XYZ file of C-alpha atoms in Angstrom:
151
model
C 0.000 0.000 0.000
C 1.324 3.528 -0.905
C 1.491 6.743 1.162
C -1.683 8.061 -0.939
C -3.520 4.782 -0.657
C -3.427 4.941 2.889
C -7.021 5.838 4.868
C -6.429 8.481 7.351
C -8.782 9.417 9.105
C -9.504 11.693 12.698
C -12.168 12.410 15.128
C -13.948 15.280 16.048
C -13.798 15.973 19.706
C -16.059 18.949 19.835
C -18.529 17.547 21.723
C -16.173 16.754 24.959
C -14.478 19.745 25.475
C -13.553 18.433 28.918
C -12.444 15.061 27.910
C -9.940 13.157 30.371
C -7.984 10.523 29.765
C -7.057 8.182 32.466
C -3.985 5.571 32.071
C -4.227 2.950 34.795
C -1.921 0.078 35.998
C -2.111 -2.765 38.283
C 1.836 -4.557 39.033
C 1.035 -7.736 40.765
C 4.187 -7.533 43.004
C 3.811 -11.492 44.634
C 1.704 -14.677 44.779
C -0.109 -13.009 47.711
C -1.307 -10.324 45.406
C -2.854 -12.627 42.707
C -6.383 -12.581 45.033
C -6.411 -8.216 44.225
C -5.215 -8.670 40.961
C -8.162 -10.955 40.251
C -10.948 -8.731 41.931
C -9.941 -5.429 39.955
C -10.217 -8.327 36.587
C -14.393 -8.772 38.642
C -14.540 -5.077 38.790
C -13.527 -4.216 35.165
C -16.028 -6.650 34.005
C -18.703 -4.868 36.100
C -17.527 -1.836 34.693
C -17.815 -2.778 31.269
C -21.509 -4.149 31.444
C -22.869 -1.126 33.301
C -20.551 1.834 32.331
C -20.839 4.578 34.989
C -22.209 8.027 33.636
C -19.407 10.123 31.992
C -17.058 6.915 30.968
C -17.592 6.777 27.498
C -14.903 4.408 26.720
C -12.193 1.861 28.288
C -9.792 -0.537 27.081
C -7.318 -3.268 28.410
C -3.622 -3.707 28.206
C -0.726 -5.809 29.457
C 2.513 -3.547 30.373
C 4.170 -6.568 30.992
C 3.310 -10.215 31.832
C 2.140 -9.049 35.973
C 1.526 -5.603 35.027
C -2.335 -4.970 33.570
C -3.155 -1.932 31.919
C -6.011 0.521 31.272
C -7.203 3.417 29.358
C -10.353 5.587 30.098
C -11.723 8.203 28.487
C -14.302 10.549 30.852
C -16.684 12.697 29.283
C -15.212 15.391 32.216
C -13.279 15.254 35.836
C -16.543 15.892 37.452
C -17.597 12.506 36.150
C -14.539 10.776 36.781
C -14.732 12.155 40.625
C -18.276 10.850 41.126
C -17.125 7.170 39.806
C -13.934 7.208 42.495
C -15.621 8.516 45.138
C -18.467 6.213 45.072
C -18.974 2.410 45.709
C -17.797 0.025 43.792
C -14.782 2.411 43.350
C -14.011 3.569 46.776
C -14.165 0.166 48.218
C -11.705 -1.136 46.084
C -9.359 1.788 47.002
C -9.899 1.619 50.351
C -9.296 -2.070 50.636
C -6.089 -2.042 48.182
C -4.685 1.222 50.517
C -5.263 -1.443 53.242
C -3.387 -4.149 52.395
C -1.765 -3.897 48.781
C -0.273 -7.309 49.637
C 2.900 -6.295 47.525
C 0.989 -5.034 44.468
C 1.719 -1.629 43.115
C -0.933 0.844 41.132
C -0.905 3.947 39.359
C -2.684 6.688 37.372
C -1.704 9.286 34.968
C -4.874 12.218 33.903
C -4.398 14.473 31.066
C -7.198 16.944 30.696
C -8.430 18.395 27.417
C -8.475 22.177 28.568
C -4.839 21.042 30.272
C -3.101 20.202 32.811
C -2.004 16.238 33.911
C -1.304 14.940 37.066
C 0.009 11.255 38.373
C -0.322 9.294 41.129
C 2.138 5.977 42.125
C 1.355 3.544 44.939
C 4.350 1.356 45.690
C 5.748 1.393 42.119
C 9.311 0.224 42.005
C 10.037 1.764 38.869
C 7.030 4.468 38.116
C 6.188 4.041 34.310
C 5.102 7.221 32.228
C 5.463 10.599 33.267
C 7.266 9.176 36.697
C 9.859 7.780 34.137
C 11.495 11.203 33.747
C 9.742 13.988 36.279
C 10.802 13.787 40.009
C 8.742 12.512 42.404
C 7.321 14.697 45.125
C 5.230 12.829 48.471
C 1.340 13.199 47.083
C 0.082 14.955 50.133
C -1.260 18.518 51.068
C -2.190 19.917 47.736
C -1.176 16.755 45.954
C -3.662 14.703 47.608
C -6.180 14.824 44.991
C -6.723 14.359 41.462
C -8.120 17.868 40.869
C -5.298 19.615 42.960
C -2.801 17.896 40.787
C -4.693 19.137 37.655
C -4.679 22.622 39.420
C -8.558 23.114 39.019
């Protein structure tokens, strides 16, 4: 196929003018971790057959053969805050924050109207933006999501 045969296409994002994009991972860091690991698998199956409002797309990756991967697209953070702060979501959270059980997570948000922020729970080796910026403790005004995006 040549250059010019090629069908390149784009998308219109007018419609989301607030759109965030949420890259997730989940590092299974021991056998005793497999039992999380395998409840957040439950939970993204829940998630997928009953999509909270605002998440108008997700998708599944592997980083690396204990290291699961996801993207989400949020129709704005307002959204995105009502899914973490509610149940199924905070219970997860608060159980993982409980007892990780050696397992790691992370998130990276980049907003449409700007900003991105980044958040790494016993990470060994942060992937994406922690790859190259230096880390700073996430407390204070880097508690939060929304603090980190400076809204």
């Amino acid at each position: 196929m040549q250059a010019s045969d090629a069908k390149r296409m784009t998308v219109d994002l007018a419609a989301w003018p607030d759109l965030v994009v949420v890259m997730l991972g989940f590092r299974v860091g021991s056998v005793r971790g497999l039992p999380s690991f395998l409840r957040i698998g439950r939970g993204l199956r829940e998630i997928a057959q009953s999509p909270p409002d605002g998440l108008l797309a997700a998708h599944q990756c592997l980083h690396g053969w204990n290291h699961v991967g996801i993207r989400q697209y949020w129709r704005d953070l307002d959204s995105l805050e009502a899914f973490t702060r509610s149940m199924p979501h905070a219970g997860w959270w608060k159980d993982f924050l409980a007892d990780r059980h050696g397992n790691g997570f992370w998130h990276e948000a980049y907003a449409a109207r700007g900003g991105m922020e980044a958040i790494y729970v016993d990470m060994p080796h942060a992937p994406g933006l922690g790859a190259f910026a230096p880390a700073l403790p996430a407390h204070g005004r880097l508690m939060s999501s929304r603090s980190r995006l400076g809204r």
